[in-house]
């Protein structure tokens, strides 16, 4: 409502707009106007969408794409292309217009006419996978920014590994006020500044408007000072002056630091009454204002019409990178690391990597170690890291607890990208977004650690990894009340249920050393989605001691111990509680009661098995689920008359053995519940 009131004659942006529109209509201005017109038309046609950002940032984006962005419309997958991230995903029409105008297959004018309609690649917000030019899914503000930091980091890591002749590109971001207000931008910018990711440039759409109105309602940060404090180079420019934007972009290319360019813009530039107001942010201009905007821009064409001359100019921009790409193709053709580079970029694992895991499992079967699963995980990493050079690890300041570092990885630091281990600092959200960016960039399989409880701090990025089907591996240790004395703030209760609810996110919770090795193998092999490996702090006995060859976790759930005929109940557990179930099974056997024990390390994989297998595993006798966490979701496996033994509220601070007793997650409690159910 306030926006409509603002959109009157006393709108102070209008005087400035008049001055900007009165500037000579250069070729560049006409090219930018094509973006504006397409954004207006697509949003009008869809009757929804966000015209303000594309109209405001059209000039800056035109400067970037026509003079700086290295890409070739003929091959949007070219590995050495620059990455362009529209972090402010609501301005999606800016990206779609650029993809169309530069002549990229798969984003035709008919797709723009179907903006925001079912099966159109021009979705409401940019969706990775809908078009190769959409480098990442954006829309949740700040995510694109954090993801871009990971892309820029991936570029540096691969350049260190393969050399500049194969890897030498930049990452460009358009970010809005909202992107910079989000907490993740702080973590991501701080990390990028620390690491000196000098090939990262952010163009900030500094329009001082967000949905509620002026950004001054909620924000008085001095963004330039903030970024300077993070170690960034900064510039302030008139975002409607291509010469100023280009000069700043040239500076960014030379800078030894990541660069923030604050582009002063008018949101919805061209709209005669609504420009400069929140009214242009997220609604169609309306037929009258839309028409008047085009008139003000001197754009006298039919809807979705771009005159041939302007389209040709844009197509030349799309072909501008062809020379560079051909030169690159020549370089890679005779590069000694050609095969390896192509392998990692294709996401193919090295031949025989699993032999290292096979050997480890055989060793575990023999030594039957009692290890915390976080320790088993470290042993799995000791096998995997040397075998898979594209694995890049890290932790959000919990390296010694997550046990994510193994010998010989080498540490990544400011300007030093020869290592394979990242100290992310206490920046869980930034870490998760950066991992997404590295996976999206290609050539890297990122894994990163923190406590399971702090998955809450990174959930938005984990969700996007699942939505984008990216191979990102989260190592989440201290996965229950079993962490003990640190108490309820640190003890995850509802996190497993919450993570299991994310479509496509595999949540592994291995029960012993062999299962841990198996889950790691599955997570690494999974090329089309993210995984969480939930690991214990406390020691776990070896359960699998004679069947190490088959990866039994691959079916998501299996019988660890059968009832040996006449099964009277099935105990179903995950992770650290499987050994408790095994103890209950023995106790019950002493009383002549036969129960089977099922380990369910990955619900998502178990759900993919056929009905017959699941029925055989779960059995038709009473079921008892055991997990030191909330029971939410367990009814899926237990049925309505199943028994759940776990947590009903928050944990407490005490040695873990006392906590298991206190909360009644014990072999005795399980045995008692079974007996009661069986009427014995
Ligand atoms: C995490 C998150 N919170 C809220 C939103 C809803 N939202 C979309 S755009 C926006 C802010 C708009 O302001 P700005 O980022 O400056 O974009 P502009 O209006 O200038 O295009 C908000 C709150 C969102 N997309 N993501
Ligand atoms: Mg804004």
XYZ file of C-alpha atoms and ligand atoms in Angstrom:
707
model
C 0.000 0.000 0.000
C 2.800 2.349 0.952
C 4.324 1.596 -2.400
C 1.280 2.831 -4.274
C 1.238 6.001 -2.270
C 4.903 6.539 -3.062
C 4.278 6.063 -6.739
C 2.929 9.528 -7.111
C 4.354 12.794 -8.243
C 6.333 13.193 -5.034
C 8.450 10.170 -5.891
C 11.965 11.618 -5.680
C 13.426 8.918 -7.957
C 11.482 10.280 -10.895
C 13.599 13.389 -11.342
C 16.739 11.300 -11.434
C 15.046 8.852 -13.771
C 14.209 11.682 -16.156
C 17.852 12.695 -16.195
C 18.987 9.109 -16.858
C 16.455 8.532 -19.625
C 17.504 11.781 -21.260
C 21.034 10.478 -21.745
C 21.948 9.583 -25.359
C 20.425 6.270 -26.433
C 23.702 4.486 -27.150
C 23.825 0.987 -28.611
C 24.479 -0.322 -25.128
C 21.432 1.498 -23.783
C 19.263 -0.040 -26.520
C 20.611 -3.481 -25.678
C 19.750 -2.911 -22.027
C 16.302 -1.662 -23.023
C 15.723 -5.006 -24.754
C 16.171 -6.663 -21.347
C 13.775 -4.170 -19.781
C 11.128 -4.682 -22.428
C 11.334 -8.478 -22.238
C 11.063 -8.362 -18.458
C 8.038 -6.077 -18.661
C 6.341 -8.276 -21.270
C 7.057 -11.599 -19.577
C 5.790 -10.383 -16.215
C 2.698 -8.819 -17.774
C 1.964 -12.043 -19.653
C 2.490 -14.248 -16.616
C 0.556 -11.755 -14.512
C 3.221 -12.290 -11.878
C 6.932 -11.816 -11.402
C 9.509 -9.177 -10.617
C 10.161 -6.490 -13.231
C 12.000 -4.061 -10.937
C 15.383 -5.749 -10.709
C 15.815 -6.552 -14.417
C 14.812 -2.994 -15.300
C 17.152 -1.529 -12.695
C 20.170 -3.710 -13.375
C 19.843 -3.956 -17.157
C 22.599 -1.408 -17.801
C 25.108 -2.938 -15.391
C 24.342 -6.462 -16.619
C 24.780 -5.323 -20.207
C 28.188 -3.864 -19.382
C 29.180 -7.113 -17.704
C 27.922 -9.453 -20.399
C 29.043 -7.443 -23.410
C 32.549 -6.635 -22.219
C 33.647 -8.965 -19.443
C 31.768 -12.229 -19.008
C 33.697 -15.030 -20.714
C 31.210 -17.449 -22.242
C 30.256 -18.950 -25.557
C 26.547 -19.335 -26.216
C 27.390 -22.262 -28.486
C 28.682 -24.292 -25.523
C 27.274 -23.203 -22.186
C 28.963 -26.206 -20.525
C 32.475 -25.086 -21.479
C 34.393 -25.792 -18.254
C 36.527 -22.649 -18.418
C 33.581 -20.279 -18.830
C 33.039 -17.544 -16.299
C 30.279 -18.325 -13.833
C 27.436 -15.819 -13.592
C 25.184 -16.024 -10.551
C 22.013 -14.009 -10.201
C 21.858 -14.237 -6.435
C 18.716 -12.129 -6.329
C 16.791 -14.897 -8.039
C 13.539 -12.964 -8.009
C 15.017 -10.928 -10.844
C 15.030 -14.111 -12.937
C 13.810 -12.342 -16.075
C 17.157 -10.550 -16.205
C 18.928 -13.876 -16.608
C 16.365 -15.378 -18.972
C 16.462 -12.285 -21.175
C 20.262 -12.456 -21.318
C 20.199 -16.150 -22.205
C 17.631 -15.545 -24.930
C 19.298 -12.437 -26.324
C 22.735 -14.034 -26.503
C 21.231 -16.821 -28.573
C 21.463 -19.722 -26.174
C 19.612 -22.842 -27.248
C 16.907 -23.829 -24.812
C 15.765 -20.313 -23.949
C 13.730 -19.170 -26.933
C 11.204 -16.378 -27.157
C 8.401 -18.899 -26.665
C 9.981 -19.912 -23.388
C 9.917 -16.279 -22.267
C 6.287 -16.072 -23.288
C 5.697 -19.008 -20.955
C 7.561 -17.374 -18.052
C 6.446 -18.947 -14.755
C 4.304 -21.627 -16.452
C 4.561 -25.368 -15.922
C 7.566 -26.937 -17.702
C 8.941 -23.616 -18.917
C 12.717 -23.320 -18.360
C 11.896 -19.717 -17.442
C 10.596 -20.619 -13.985
C 9.633 -18.099 -11.321
C 13.126 -18.212 -9.877
C 16.175 -19.591 -11.723
C 16.243 -23.365 -11.393
C 19.512 -25.172 -11.930
C 18.991 -27.874 -14.519
C 16.358 -25.973 -16.476
C 19.031 -24.400 -18.655
C 22.824 -24.822 -18.617
C 23.227 -21.058 -18.311
C 21.525 -21.215 -14.922
C 24.600 -21.986 -12.854
C 22.703 -22.393 -9.605
C 19.209 -22.234 -8.213
C 18.559 -18.929 -6.508
C 15.616 -17.296 -4.826
C 16.276 -17.780 -1.128
C 18.191 -14.534 -0.703
C 21.868 -14.856 0.087
C 22.221 -18.415 -1.161
C 23.523 -17.402 -4.569
C 26.130 -15.213 -2.923
C 27.353 -18.049 -0.705
C 27.272 -20.513 -3.589
C 29.305 -18.159 -5.760
C 32.020 -18.083 -3.098
C 32.258 -21.863 -3.453
C 32.450 -21.564 -7.233
C 35.236 -19.022 -6.989
C 37.052 -21.257 -4.519
C 36.629 -24.278 -6.798
C 38.178 -22.315 -9.640
C 41.231 -21.502 -7.539
C 41.578 -25.116 -6.341
C 41.343 -26.528 -9.849
C 43.700 -23.885 -11.212
C 46.205 -24.952 -8.556
C 45.778 -28.574 -9.602
C 45.544 -28.303 -13.377
C 47.205 -24.980 -14.131
C 46.003 -21.742 -15.647
C 46.011 -23.026 -19.185
C 42.969 -25.178 -18.310
C 41.400 -23.242 -15.458
C 41.327 -19.473 -15.527
C 37.895 -17.994 -15.144
C 35.997 -15.584 -12.969
C 32.805 -15.649 -10.907
C 30.389 -12.728 -11.248
C 27.414 -12.171 -9.000
C 24.465 -9.822 -9.051
C 23.222 -9.400 -5.502
C 20.412 -7.295 -4.140
C 19.891 -5.420 -0.893
C 18.191 -8.507 0.474
C 21.156 -10.706 -0.434
C 23.436 -8.436 1.549
C 21.118 -8.212 4.537
C 20.898 -11.982 4.916
C 23.214 -13.467 7.530
C 24.790 -15.844 5.060
C 26.246 -12.952 3.098
C 28.305 -12.064 6.154
C 29.775 -15.551 6.503
C 30.340 -15.934 2.788
C 31.883 -12.498 2.286
C 34.130 -12.958 5.297
C 35.333 -16.338 4.015
C 35.930 -14.988 0.509
C 37.862 -12.022 1.865
C 39.964 -14.224 4.122
C 40.844 -16.612 1.318
C 41.522 -13.723 -1.076
C 39.219 -15.035 -3.769
C 40.320 -12.292 -6.127
C 38.384 -13.593 -9.117
C 35.055 -13.106 -7.415
C 33.133 -9.919 -8.195
C 29.779 -8.946 -6.780
C 27.654 -6.272 -8.402
C 25.310 -5.014 -5.751
C 22.019 -3.660 -7.019
C 22.121 -0.736 -4.654
C 18.572 0.508 -5.229
C 17.697 1.127 -1.561
C 14.341 -0.565 -2.045
C 13.037 -3.863 -0.748
C 9.526 -5.212 -0.382
C 8.446 -3.165 2.615
C 9.672 0.037 1.002
C 12.917 1.888 1.621
C 15.755 -0.263 2.914
C 16.249 2.519 5.466
C 13.277 1.047 7.318
C 15.459 -1.821 8.440
C 19.060 -1.239 7.533
C 21.744 1.352 7.994
C 24.859 -0.679 7.256
C 27.636 0.998 5.384
C 28.037 -1.915 2.998
C 31.234 -0.625 1.420
C 32.902 -0.312 4.803
C 31.559 -3.699 5.811
C 33.041 -5.396 2.764
C 36.279 -3.446 3.048
C 36.558 -4.782 6.591
C 36.198 -8.315 5.221
C 39.162 -7.694 2.933
C 37.290 -6.831 -0.234
C 38.033 -4.125 -2.764
C 35.020 -1.835 -3.139
C 33.717 0.708 -5.606
C 30.608 2.831 -5.844
C 29.251 3.617 -9.305
C 26.231 4.945 -11.124
C 24.659 1.666 -12.175
C 23.056 3.301 -15.193
C 26.368 4.559 -16.576
C 28.024 1.744 -18.548
C 31.354 3.557 -18.596
C 31.450 3.766 -14.804
C 30.363 0.156 -14.389
C 32.958 -0.998 -16.907
C 35.712 0.958 -15.212
C 34.831 -0.685 -11.913
C 34.717 -4.106 -13.546
C 38.180 -3.504 -15.009
C 39.382 -2.594 -11.557
C 37.854 -5.835 -10.232
C 39.744 -7.852 -12.833
C 43.019 -6.346 -11.658
C 42.191 -6.535 -7.953
C 44.022 -8.926 -5.659
C 40.915 -9.130 -3.501
C 37.307 -10.060 -4.136
C 35.438 -6.985 -5.281
C 32.111 -5.429 -4.404
C 30.746 -2.899 -6.856
C 27.864 -0.937 -5.447
C 25.754 -0.017 -8.464
C 23.468 2.850 -7.578
C 20.288 2.094 -9.509
C 16.638 2.968 -9.739
C 14.461 -0.089 -9.327
C 12.086 -0.447 -12.268
C 13.953 2.151 -14.334
C 11.665 3.298 -17.105
C 8.358 2.955 -15.308
C 6.995 6.505 -15.405
C 5.317 6.597 -11.996
C 6.431 3.439 -10.203
C 10.191 3.548 -10.824
C 12.182 3.849 -7.641
C 9.441 2.275 -5.548
C 8.685 -1.141 -4.132
C 5.660 -1.258 -6.438
C 7.970 -2.505 -9.195
C 9.621 -5.156 -7.055
C 7.285 -8.093 -7.375
C 4.187 -7.335 -9.404
C 3.359 -6.611 -13.014
C 3.514 -2.939 -13.833
C -0.027 -3.168 -15.174
C -0.931 -2.583 -18.825
C -0.985 1.219 -18.666
C 2.289 1.631 -16.768
C 3.910 -1.077 -18.896
C 2.996 0.723 -22.080
C 4.057 4.063 -20.702
C 7.372 2.558 -19.586
C 8.111 1.341 -23.077
C 7.172 4.725 -24.475
C 9.472 6.410 -21.978
C 12.274 4.105 -23.090
C 11.497 4.833 -26.721
C 10.736 1.141 -27.236
C 8.081 1.144 -29.923
C 7.757 -2.566 -30.665
C 5.244 -5.334 -30.184
C 5.392 -7.360 -26.975
C 8.360 -9.765 -27.017
C 9.663 -8.163 -30.190
C 13.342 -7.305 -30.270
C 14.368 -5.518 -33.457
C 16.831 -7.410 -35.613
C 19.636 -4.927 -35.200
C 19.605 -5.172 -31.411
C 19.203 -8.936 -31.489
C 22.185 -9.196 -33.833
C 24.290 -7.137 -31.484
C 23.356 -9.438 -28.635
C 24.061 -12.527 -30.726
C 27.540 -11.179 -31.396
C 27.991 -10.961 -27.637
C 26.932 -14.612 -27.408
C 29.627 -15.564 -29.909
C 32.298 -13.291 -28.420
C 33.846 -16.121 -26.388
C 34.131 -18.548 -29.296
C 37.741 -17.576 -29.999
C 38.760 -18.068 -26.387
C 36.937 -21.390 -26.246
C 38.596 -22.679 -29.392
C 41.995 -21.702 -28.040
C 41.157 -23.522 -24.827
C 40.080 -26.621 -26.747
C 43.456 -26.625 -28.484
C 45.240 -26.308 -25.171
C 43.362 -29.142 -23.527
C 43.774 -31.393 -26.553
C 47.510 -31.577 -25.918
C 47.451 -31.179 -22.152
C 49.050 -34.036 -20.203
C 46.235 -33.939 -17.629
C 43.455 -33.923 -20.225
C 41.941 -37.265 -19.234
C 42.066 -36.520 -15.520
C 40.576 -33.048 -15.984
C 37.740 -34.428 -18.070
C 37.149 -37.197 -15.541
C 36.781 -34.884 -12.565
C 34.685 -32.373 -14.482
C 32.351 -35.170 -15.564
C 32.034 -36.266 -11.933
C 33.307 -39.779 -12.687
C 35.097 -41.467 -9.804
C 38.582 -42.881 -10.393
C 38.757 -46.503 -11.479
C 39.154 -48.801 -8.547
C 38.593 -46.232 -5.818
C 36.376 -48.744 -4.027
C 39.281 -51.136 -3.570
C 40.551 -48.909 -0.788
C 37.173 -49.145 0.950
C 37.000 -52.898 0.337
C 40.377 -53.350 1.990
C 39.306 -51.225 4.942
C 36.123 -53.246 5.424
C 38.106 -56.488 5.348
C 40.428 -55.025 7.939
C 37.464 -53.986 10.127
C 35.933 -57.455 9.799
C 39.130 -58.914 11.117
C 40.041 -56.450 13.851
C 36.410 -55.949 15.006
C 37.264 -52.509 16.372
C 35.170 -50.726 18.954
C 35.228 -47.217 17.548
C 33.053 -44.151 17.636
C 31.591 -43.947 14.156
C 33.286 -40.567 13.748
C 36.567 -42.444 14.186
C 35.534 -45.085 11.674
C 34.638 -42.216 9.364
C 38.140 -40.860 9.686
C 39.494 -44.262 8.743
C 37.188 -44.322 5.739
C 38.547 -40.914 4.767
C 42.092 -42.195 5.150
C 41.172 -44.713 2.465
C 39.119 -42.412 0.239
C 41.121 -39.193 0.270
C 44.244 -40.641 -1.381
C 42.106 -42.636 -3.828
C 39.874 -39.734 -4.915
C 41.901 -36.581 -5.549
C 38.773 -34.479 -6.141
C 37.606 -34.944 -2.533
C 38.023 -31.609 -0.769
C 37.262 -31.625 2.937
C 36.796 -29.212 5.734
C 35.062 -28.412 8.968
C 33.411 -25.442 10.584
C 36.045 -25.239 13.327
C 35.451 -28.731 14.664
C 38.190 -30.599 12.842
C 39.380 -32.463 15.915
C 35.819 -33.479 16.811
C 34.491 -34.262 13.345
C 37.731 -36.066 12.466
C 37.466 -34.810 8.918
C 41.170 -34.168 8.340
C 43.493 -36.914 7.280
C 47.222 -36.828 6.737
C 48.619 -35.301 3.612
C 45.615 -33.175 2.643
C 47.331 -29.837 3.051
C 45.520 -26.764 4.262
C 43.894 -24.167 2.051
C 44.651 -20.628 3.141
C 44.640 -17.037 1.897
C 45.931 -17.118 -1.650
C 47.098 -20.706 -1.165
C 44.989 -23.265 -2.956
C 47.281 -26.249 -3.267
C 45.776 -28.078 -0.284
C 42.583 -30.061 0.012
C 41.331 -29.059 3.456
C 39.358 -25.933 4.267
C 39.141 -24.420 7.709
C 35.732 -22.852 7.157
C 35.765 -21.156 10.524
C 32.574 -20.975 12.546
C 30.484 -20.392 9.434
C 28.241 -23.457 8.983
C 25.831 -21.780 6.608
C 28.628 -20.287 4.550
C 30.310 -23.674 4.460
C 27.219 -25.468 3.192
C 26.613 -22.868 0.490
C 30.265 -22.914 -0.555
C 30.111 -26.701 -0.793
C 27.140 -26.349 -3.126
C 29.136 -23.936 -5.234
C 32.109 -26.277 -5.460
C 29.898 -29.194 -6.477
C 28.087 -27.053 -9.047
C 31.337 -25.749 -10.456
C 32.428 -29.304 -11.037
C 35.741 -31.038 -10.557
C 35.370 -31.271 -6.794
C 33.481 -33.515 -4.381
C 33.164 -31.422 -1.231
C 32.655 -32.791 2.249
C 32.393 -30.721 5.380
C 31.911 -31.354 9.052
C 30.105 -29.940 12.016
C 27.947 -31.280 14.847
C 24.605 -32.709 13.733
C 22.816 -30.149 15.908
C 24.251 -27.347 13.779
C 22.782 -28.753 10.604
C 20.020 -26.357 11.628
C 22.429 -23.528 10.804
C 22.943 -24.805 7.279
C 19.606 -26.246 6.326
C 18.688 -23.736 3.597
C 21.827 -24.650 1.663
C 21.367 -28.361 2.289
C 17.864 -28.075 0.934
C 19.145 -26.398 -2.214
C 21.782 -29.115 -2.660
C 18.941 -31.635 -2.627
C 16.815 -29.563 -4.988
C 19.777 -29.212 -7.356
C 20.847 -32.858 -6.938
C 24.416 -31.985 -6.051
C 26.978 -34.383 -4.624
C 27.756 -32.665 -1.343
C 28.646 -34.731 1.706
C 27.918 -33.500 5.203
C 29.816 -35.174 8.010
C 27.662 -34.582 11.071
C 29.140 -35.987 14.231
C 27.895 -35.953 17.828
C 24.634 -37.271 16.496
C 22.553 -37.821 19.674
C 22.400 -37.564 23.463
C 25.362 -39.926 23.156
C 27.563 -36.843 23.030
C 26.932 -36.585 26.756
C 28.065 -33.753 28.957
C 27.692 -30.875 26.498
C 23.996 -31.191 27.178
C 20.715 -30.389 25.471
C 21.914 -27.391 23.442
C 24.262 -29.736 21.640
C 22.146 -32.879 21.544
C 20.185 -33.275 18.324
C 16.627 -34.491 18.831
C 14.512 -33.489 15.850
C 17.364 -33.020 13.360
C 17.326 -36.538 11.934
C 13.586 -36.337 11.316
C 13.939 -32.914 9.766
C 16.762 -33.931 7.456
C 15.003 -37.135 6.455
C 12.057 -35.001 5.400
C 14.120 -33.180 2.758
C 13.345 -34.831 -0.593
C 16.453 -36.387 -2.098
C 18.744 -35.835 0.882
C 20.187 -39.176 1.960
C 20.659 -39.377 5.702
C 23.053 -42.149 6.703
C 23.409 -43.210 10.314
C 25.822 -46.117 10.421
C 25.919 -48.550 13.338
C 29.522 -49.691 13.349
C 32.841 -49.417 11.561
C 31.867 -51.506 8.542
C 28.575 -49.698 8.042
C 30.414 -46.394 8.285
C 32.763 -47.421 5.489
C 29.766 -48.578 3.459
C 27.862 -45.336 3.977
C 30.888 -43.319 2.933
C 31.174 -45.380 -0.219
C 27.498 -44.806 -0.982
C 27.716 -41.071 -0.367
C 30.756 -40.722 -2.612
C 29.237 -42.844 -5.352
C 26.003 -40.867 -5.287
C 26.531 -38.506 -8.203
C 23.020 -37.081 -8.141
C 22.394 -35.802 -4.674
C 23.650 -34.798 -1.254
C 24.225 -36.961 1.788
C 24.466 -36.518 5.515
C 26.540 -39.028 7.441
C 25.445 -38.874 11.074
C 28.155 -40.162 13.356
C 28.540 -40.908 17.025
C 30.890 -39.351 19.502
C 30.785 -42.462 21.710
C 32.374 -45.819 20.960
C 30.314 -48.472 19.166
C 31.027 -52.202 19.163
C 31.621 -54.038 15.892
C 28.421 -55.744 14.753
C 29.280 -56.837 11.265
C 32.187 -59.160 11.630
C 31.805 -61.785 8.943
C 29.993 -60.256 5.983
C 32.233 -57.446 4.850
C 32.188 -58.039 1.111
C 28.667 -56.980 0.182
C 27.690 -53.357 0.831
C 24.637 -54.193 2.906
C 23.911 -50.552 3.722
C 23.194 -50.052 0.016
C 19.679 -51.411 0.562
C 19.128 -48.855 3.307
C 18.128 -51.475 5.847
C 18.792 -55.130 6.461
C 18.694 -57.871 9.043
C 21.812 -57.630 11.170
C 20.697 -60.561 13.284
C 17.873 -62.919 12.421
C 15.666 -64.578 14.958
C 16.717 -68.001 13.680
C 13.171 -69.094 13.031
C 9.973 -68.186 14.858
C 10.586 -64.446 14.964
C 8.360 -62.947 17.674
C 9.319 -59.298 17.289
C 11.548 -57.094 15.156
C 13.843 -54.516 16.710
C 14.611 -51.753 14.235
C 17.356 -49.296 15.059
C 19.895 -46.971 13.522
C 23.438 -45.953 14.387
C 24.475 -46.207 18.002
C 21.194 -47.815 19.002
C 21.687 -50.929 16.882
C 24.137 -52.355 19.401
C 21.634 -51.647 22.186
C 19.044 -53.564 20.204
C 21.521 -56.408 19.824
C 21.986 -56.524 23.594
C 18.200 -56.606 24.048
C 17.999 -59.468 21.566
C 20.436 -61.473 23.678
C 18.566 -60.674 26.866
C 15.300 -61.797 25.315
C 16.893 -64.940 23.908
C 17.849 -65.874 27.463
C 14.120 -65.797 28.240
C 13.361 -67.863 25.165
C 11.998 -64.928 23.131
C 13.207 -64.748 19.546
C 13.624 -61.357 17.978
C 15.378 -60.114 14.874
C 17.432 -56.924 14.735
C 17.275 -54.641 11.737
C 19.737 -51.878 11.056
C 18.247 -49.020 9.066
C 21.229 -46.815 8.166
C 19.477 -44.982 5.322
C 15.703 -44.609 5.233
C 15.688 -43.128 1.751
C 17.502 -46.132 0.274
C 15.318 -48.548 2.207
C 12.231 -46.831 0.824
C 13.526 -47.536 -2.693
C 13.602 -51.316 -2.145
C 10.771 -53.489 -3.355
C 7.872 -54.304 -1.079
C 8.843 -57.945 -0.726
C 12.328 -57.101 0.531
C 11.023 -54.509 2.966
C 8.352 -56.879 4.229
C 10.920 -59.604 4.779
C 13.229 -57.251 6.677
C 10.560 -55.591 8.805
C 8.613 -58.776 9.433
C 4.957 -59.199 10.314
C 5.416 -59.576 14.065
C 5.388 -56.586 16.470
C 7.958 -53.921 15.665
C 10.008 -51.834 18.038
C 11.898 -48.804 16.753
C 14.888 -47.573 18.694
C 16.643 -44.304 18.024
C 18.021 -41.748 20.490
C 16.043 -38.991 18.791
C 12.475 -37.825 18.212
C 10.152 -40.559 17.032
C 8.636 -38.334 14.369
C 8.527 -40.326 11.149
C 9.158 -43.722 12.682
C 5.511 -44.693 12.254
C 6.440 -45.160 8.601
C 8.362 -48.320 9.540
C 6.602 -49.275 12.746
C 2.998 -48.950 11.683
C 0.382 -47.575 13.992
C 0.792 -50.256 16.625
C 4.573 -50.182 16.724
C 6.534 -49.216 19.795
C 9.077 -46.429 19.685
C 11.873 -46.145 22.205
C 13.726 -42.857 21.948
C 13.459 -39.242 22.979
C 10.271 -37.344 23.690
C 11.854 -34.051 24.638
C 15.237 -32.394 24.968
C 18.255 -34.164 26.372
C 20.358 -33.263 29.396
C 23.928 -32.772 30.501
C 25.532 -35.904 31.948
C 27.847 -38.741 31.012
C 26.212 -40.498 28.095
C 25.716 -43.845 29.818
C 23.669 -42.053 32.485
C 21.631 -40.275 29.832
C 20.715 -43.477 28.022
C 19.538 -44.890 31.353
C 17.740 -41.695 32.335
C 15.836 -41.526 29.071
C 15.120 -45.240 29.050
C 16.979 -46.146 25.885
C 18.450 -49.366 27.201
C 18.468 -53.045 26.400
C 16.378 -53.621 29.523
C 13.759 -51.122 28.426
C 13.579 -52.661 24.969
C 13.331 -56.193 26.356
C 10.654 -55.076 28.794
C 8.625 -53.419 26.027
C 8.820 -56.529 23.867
C 7.726 -58.765 26.703
C 4.854 -56.487 27.549
C 3.705 -56.436 23.935
C 3.945 -60.220 23.744
C 2.021 -60.499 27.015
C 4.881 -62.193 28.807
C 15.635 -15.779 2.520
C 14.554 -14.985 1.856
N 13.740 -14.232 2.607
C 12.737 -13.562 2.043
C 12.521 -13.615 0.697
C 11.357 -12.884 0.073
N 11.902 -11.750 -0.688
C 12.084 -11.813 -2.011
S 12.878 -10.451 -2.606
C 12.927 -9.751 -1.071
C 13.615 -8.450 -0.814
C 13.553 -7.507 -1.929
O 14.506 -6.505 -1.799
P 15.844 -6.553 -2.607
O 16.590 -7.773 -2.246
O 16.538 -5.285 -2.404
O 15.389 -6.725 -4.108
P 14.758 -5.610 -5.035
O 13.393 -5.342 -4.538
O 15.641 -4.429 -4.943
O 14.750 -6.233 -6.384
C 12.341 -10.583 -0.132
C 12.202 -10.235 1.293
C 13.394 -14.425 -0.055
N 13.271 -14.564 -1.350
N 14.419 -15.077 0.542
Mg 16.670 -3.576 -3.396
